Short mmCIF file of C-alpha atoms and ligand atoms in Angstrom, two decimals:
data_model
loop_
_atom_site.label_atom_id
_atom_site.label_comp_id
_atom_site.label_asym_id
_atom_site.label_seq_id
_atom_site.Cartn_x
_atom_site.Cartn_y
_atom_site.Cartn_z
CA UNK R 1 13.46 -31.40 11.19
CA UNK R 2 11.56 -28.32 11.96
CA UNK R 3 11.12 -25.67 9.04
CA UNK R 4 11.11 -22.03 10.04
CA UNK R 5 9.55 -19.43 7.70
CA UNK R 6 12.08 -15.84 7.96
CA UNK R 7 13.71 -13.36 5.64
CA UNK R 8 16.19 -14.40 3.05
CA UNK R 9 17.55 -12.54 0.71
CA UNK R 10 17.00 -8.49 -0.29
CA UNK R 11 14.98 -7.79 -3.51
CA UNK R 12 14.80 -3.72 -2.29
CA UNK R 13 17.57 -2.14 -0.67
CA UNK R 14 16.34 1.01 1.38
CA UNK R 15 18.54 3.15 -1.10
CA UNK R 16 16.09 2.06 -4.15
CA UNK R 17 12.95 2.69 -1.86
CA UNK R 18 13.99 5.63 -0.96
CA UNK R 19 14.61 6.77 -4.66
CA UNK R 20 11.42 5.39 -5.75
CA UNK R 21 8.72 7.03 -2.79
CA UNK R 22 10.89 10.25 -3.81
CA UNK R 23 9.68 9.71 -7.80
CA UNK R 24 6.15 8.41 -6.50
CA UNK R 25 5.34 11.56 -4.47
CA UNK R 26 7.09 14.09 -7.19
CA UNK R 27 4.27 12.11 -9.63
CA UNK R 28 1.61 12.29 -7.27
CA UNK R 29 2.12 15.97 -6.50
CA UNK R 30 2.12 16.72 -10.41
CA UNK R 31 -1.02 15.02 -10.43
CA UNK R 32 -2.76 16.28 -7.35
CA UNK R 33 -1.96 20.38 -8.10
CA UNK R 34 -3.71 20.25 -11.40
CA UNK R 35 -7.15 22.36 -11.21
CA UNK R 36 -10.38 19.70 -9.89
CA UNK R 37 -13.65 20.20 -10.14
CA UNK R 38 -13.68 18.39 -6.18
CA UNK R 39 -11.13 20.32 -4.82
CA UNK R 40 -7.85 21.24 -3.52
CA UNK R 41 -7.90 19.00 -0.66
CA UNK R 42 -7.37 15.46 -2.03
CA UNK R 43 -7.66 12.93 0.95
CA UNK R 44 -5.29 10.17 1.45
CA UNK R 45 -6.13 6.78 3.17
CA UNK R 46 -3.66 4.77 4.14
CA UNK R 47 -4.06 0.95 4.72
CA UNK R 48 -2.51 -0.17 7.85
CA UNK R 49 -0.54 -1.73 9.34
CA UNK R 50 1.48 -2.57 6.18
CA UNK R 51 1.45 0.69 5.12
CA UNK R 52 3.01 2.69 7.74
CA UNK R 53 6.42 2.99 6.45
CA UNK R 54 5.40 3.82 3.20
CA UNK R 55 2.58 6.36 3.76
CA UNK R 56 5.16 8.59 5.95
CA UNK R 57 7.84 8.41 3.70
CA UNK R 58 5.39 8.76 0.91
CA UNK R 59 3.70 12.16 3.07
CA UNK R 60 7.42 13.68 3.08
CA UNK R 61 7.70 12.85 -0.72
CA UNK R 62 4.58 14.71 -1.25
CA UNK R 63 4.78 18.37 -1.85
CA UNK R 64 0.79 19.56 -1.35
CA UNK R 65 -0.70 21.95 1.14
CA UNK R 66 -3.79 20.51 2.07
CA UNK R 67 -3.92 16.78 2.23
CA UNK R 68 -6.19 15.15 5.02
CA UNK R 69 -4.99 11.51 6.06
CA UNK R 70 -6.96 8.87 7.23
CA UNK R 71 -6.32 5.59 8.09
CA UNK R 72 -8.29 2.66 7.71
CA UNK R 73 -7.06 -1.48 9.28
CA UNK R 74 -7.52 -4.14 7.15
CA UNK R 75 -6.61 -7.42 7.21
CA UNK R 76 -6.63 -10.79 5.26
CA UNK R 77 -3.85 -13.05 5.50
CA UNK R 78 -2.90 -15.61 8.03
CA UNK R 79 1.03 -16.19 7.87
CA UNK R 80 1.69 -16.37 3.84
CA UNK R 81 -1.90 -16.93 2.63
CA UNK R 82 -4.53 -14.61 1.66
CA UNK R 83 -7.72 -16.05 4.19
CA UNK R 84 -9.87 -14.85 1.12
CA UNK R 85 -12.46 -12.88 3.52
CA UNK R 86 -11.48 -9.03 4.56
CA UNK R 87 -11.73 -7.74 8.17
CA UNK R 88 -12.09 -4.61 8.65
CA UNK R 89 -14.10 -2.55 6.02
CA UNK R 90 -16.66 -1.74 8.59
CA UNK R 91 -14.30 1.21 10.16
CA UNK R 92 -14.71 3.18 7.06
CA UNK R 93 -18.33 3.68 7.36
CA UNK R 94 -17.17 6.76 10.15
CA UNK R 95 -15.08 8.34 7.26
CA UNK R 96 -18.41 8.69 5.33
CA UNK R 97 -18.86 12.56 5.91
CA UNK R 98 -15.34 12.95 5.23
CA UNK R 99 -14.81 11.69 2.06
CA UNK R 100 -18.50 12.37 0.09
CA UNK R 101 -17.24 14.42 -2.72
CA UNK R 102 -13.72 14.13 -2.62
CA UNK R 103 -10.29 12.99 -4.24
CA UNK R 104 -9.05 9.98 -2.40
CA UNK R 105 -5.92 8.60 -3.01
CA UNK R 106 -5.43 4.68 -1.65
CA UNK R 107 -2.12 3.89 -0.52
CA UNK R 108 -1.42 0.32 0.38
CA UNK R 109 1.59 -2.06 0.44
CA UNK R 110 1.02 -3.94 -1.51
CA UNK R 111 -1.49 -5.33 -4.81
CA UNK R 112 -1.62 -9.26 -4.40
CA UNK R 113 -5.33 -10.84 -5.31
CA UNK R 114 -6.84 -7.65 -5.56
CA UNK R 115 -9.31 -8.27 -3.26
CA UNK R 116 -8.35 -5.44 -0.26
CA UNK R 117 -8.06 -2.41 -3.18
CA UNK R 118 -11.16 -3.42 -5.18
CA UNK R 119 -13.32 -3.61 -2.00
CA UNK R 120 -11.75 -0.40 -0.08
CA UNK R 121 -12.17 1.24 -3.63
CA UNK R 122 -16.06 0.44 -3.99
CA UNK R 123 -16.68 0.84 -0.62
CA UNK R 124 -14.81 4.13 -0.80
CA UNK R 125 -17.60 4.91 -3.74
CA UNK R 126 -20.32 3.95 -1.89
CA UNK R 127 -19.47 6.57 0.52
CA UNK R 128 -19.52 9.26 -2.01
CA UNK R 129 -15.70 9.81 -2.81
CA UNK R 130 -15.67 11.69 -6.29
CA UNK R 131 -13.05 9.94 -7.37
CA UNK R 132 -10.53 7.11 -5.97
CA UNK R 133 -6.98 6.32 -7.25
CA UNK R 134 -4.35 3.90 -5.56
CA UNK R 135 -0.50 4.08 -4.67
CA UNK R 136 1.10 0.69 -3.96
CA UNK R 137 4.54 0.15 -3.08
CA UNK R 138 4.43 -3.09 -4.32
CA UNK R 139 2.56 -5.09 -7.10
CA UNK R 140 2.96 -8.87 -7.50
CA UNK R 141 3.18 -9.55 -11.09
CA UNK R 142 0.61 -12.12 -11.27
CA UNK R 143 -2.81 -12.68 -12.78
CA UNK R 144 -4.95 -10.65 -9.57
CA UNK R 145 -7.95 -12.67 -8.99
CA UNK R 146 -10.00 -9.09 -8.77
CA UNK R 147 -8.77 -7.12 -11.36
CA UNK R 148 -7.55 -4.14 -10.08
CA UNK R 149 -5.37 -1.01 -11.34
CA UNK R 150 -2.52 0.47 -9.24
CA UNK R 151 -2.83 4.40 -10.22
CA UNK R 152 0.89 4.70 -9.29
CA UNK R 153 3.18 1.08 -8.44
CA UNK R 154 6.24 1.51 -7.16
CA UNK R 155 7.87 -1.59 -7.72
CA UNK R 156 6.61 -4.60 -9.74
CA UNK R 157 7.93 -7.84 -7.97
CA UNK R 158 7.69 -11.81 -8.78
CA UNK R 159 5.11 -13.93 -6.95
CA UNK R 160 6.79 -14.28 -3.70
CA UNK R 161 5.91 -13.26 -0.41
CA UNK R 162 7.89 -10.32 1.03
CA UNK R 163 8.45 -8.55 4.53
CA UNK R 164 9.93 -5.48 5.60
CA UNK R 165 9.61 -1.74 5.15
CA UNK R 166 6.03 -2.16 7.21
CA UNK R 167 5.37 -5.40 5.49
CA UNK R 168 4.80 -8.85 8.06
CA UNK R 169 4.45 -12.52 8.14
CA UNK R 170 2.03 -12.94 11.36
CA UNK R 171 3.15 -9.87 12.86
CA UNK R 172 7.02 -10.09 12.75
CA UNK R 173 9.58 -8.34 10.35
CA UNK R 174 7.77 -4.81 9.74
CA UNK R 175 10.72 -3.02 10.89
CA UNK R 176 13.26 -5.02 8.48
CA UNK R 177 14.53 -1.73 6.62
CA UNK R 178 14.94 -3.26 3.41
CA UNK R 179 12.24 -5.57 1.22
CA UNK R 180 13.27 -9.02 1.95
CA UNK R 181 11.98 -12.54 0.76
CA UNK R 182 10.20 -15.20 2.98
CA UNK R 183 12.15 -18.20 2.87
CA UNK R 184 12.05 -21.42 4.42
CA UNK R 185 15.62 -22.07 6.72
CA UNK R 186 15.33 -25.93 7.04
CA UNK R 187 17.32 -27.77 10.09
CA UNK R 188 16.99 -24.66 12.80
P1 LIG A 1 -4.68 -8.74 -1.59
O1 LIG A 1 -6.03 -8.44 -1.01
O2 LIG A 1 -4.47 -10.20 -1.82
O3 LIG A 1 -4.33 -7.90 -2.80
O4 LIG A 1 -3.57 -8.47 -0.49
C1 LIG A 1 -3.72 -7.50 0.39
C2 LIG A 1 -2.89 -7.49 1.62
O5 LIG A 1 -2.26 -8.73 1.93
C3 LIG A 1 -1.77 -6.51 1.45
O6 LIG A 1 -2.22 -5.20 1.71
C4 LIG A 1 -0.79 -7.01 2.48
O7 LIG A 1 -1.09 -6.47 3.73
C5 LIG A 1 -0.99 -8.51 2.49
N1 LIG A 1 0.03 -9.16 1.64
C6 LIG A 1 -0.11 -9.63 0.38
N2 LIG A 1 1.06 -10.13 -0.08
C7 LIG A 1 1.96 -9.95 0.92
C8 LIG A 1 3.37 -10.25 1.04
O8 LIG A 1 4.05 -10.76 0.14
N3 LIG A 1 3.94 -9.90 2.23
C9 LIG A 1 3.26 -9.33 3.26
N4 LIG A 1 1.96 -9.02 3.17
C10 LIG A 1 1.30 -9.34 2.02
MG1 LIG A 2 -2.11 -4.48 3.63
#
C-alpha cells in the first residue's frame, strides 16, 4: 500500500489570513512611522519562495512611503524535514551596500528550528543593517532549536507541517489559498 503525503484539513481559512496580514501591516506601519535615528526608509527582505504570498499581501497591508524590498532564496528542507544546513545565504552578500545602516524588517513564512531567521538575521548584521526585526506568518509552537524572536507572528500553530498560501512540500501546494495540513492519505 503506497502512502501519499498531501493536504488535509484547513487550520487558516483565507478570510482569517486576510484579517490577520491586515492587523500585521496596520502594526508594522505604527511601528515603522515613528522618528529613527537610521531613517525613513526601512528595508524589507523577503524570504522566498515561501514568502511570496505573504510579503505582497503584507506590502498592500503596509501603509509607508518609502520601503525598498529585497528578496533573498533560501532553502533547507527536503519534503517535511529541515536538511539542517542553509542554501543560499551567499546571495545576500550583493545587498551589502544596500542595507549598511538601515532598518530591515525580515519577513518569512514561517519560524520552525530557527535556524533560517537567526542566520539571515546575523548575516544581515554583519552587513551593517542598524537594526533587524522579523514578520512571520507562521510560528510553530515548539521549543526552536536556535532561539529566535518573531518581532511580529501572525499566527502561532501546533507542530505540524503546513502548505499553502506560498508554503510547499517539495515544490507542490504554494498556490493552495488557504493554510492546510500535510497528511498522509493511505491506500491511493
Ligand atoms: P527553520 O529554519 O527550521 O525555522 O525553517 C525555515 C524554513 O523551512 C521556512 O522558512 C519554510 O520555508 C520551511 N518550513 C518549515 N516548516 C514548514 C512547514 O510546515 N511547511 C512548509 N515549509 C516549512
Ligand atoms: Mg522559507
Amino acid at each position: 500500500m503506497e502512502s501519499v503525503m498531501s493536504p488535509g484539513r484547513v487550520l487558516l481559512s483565507q478570510t482569517q489570513i486576510r484579517a490577520r496580514v491586515r492587523q500585521l501591516g496596520r502594526n508594522i506601519t505604527r511601528h515603522y512611522r515613528r522618528p529613527s535615528p537610521h531613517g525613513q526608509r526601512p528595508f524589507f527582505l523577503g524570504v522566498m519562495n515561501g514568502a511570496l504570498f505573504f510579503l505582497g499581501d503584507l506590502l498592500r497591508a503596509v501603509d509607508l512611503d518609502h520601503v525598498e524590498i529585497a528578496c533573498v532564496r533560501l532553502a533547507s528542507y527536503a519534503g517535511a524535514q529541515s536538511t539542517g544546513s542553509l542554501r543560499g545565504l551567499a546571495g545576500l552578500d550583493a545587498l551589502g551596500k544596500s542595507v549598511a545602516g538601515r532598518r530591515v524588517l525580515i519577513v518569512d513564512d514561517i519560524l520552525d528550528t530557527g535556524r533560517t531567521l537567526s542566520a539571515l538575521a546575523a548575516r544581515l548584521k554583519k552587513l551593517g543593517a542598524a537594526d533587524v526585526k522579523i514578520c512571520v506568518l507562521l510560528e510553530k509552537r515548539r521549543a526552536h532549536e536556535i532561539p529566535v524572536r518573531a518581532d511580529w507572528t501572525g499566527f502561532k500553530i501546533a507542530d505540524a507541517f503546513v502548505v499553502g498560501y506560498g508554503l510547499d512540500y517539495n515544490g507542490r501546494y504554494r498556490t493552495l489559498k488557504q493554510i492546510r495540513v500535510l497528511s498522509t492519505d493511505c491506500g491511493k
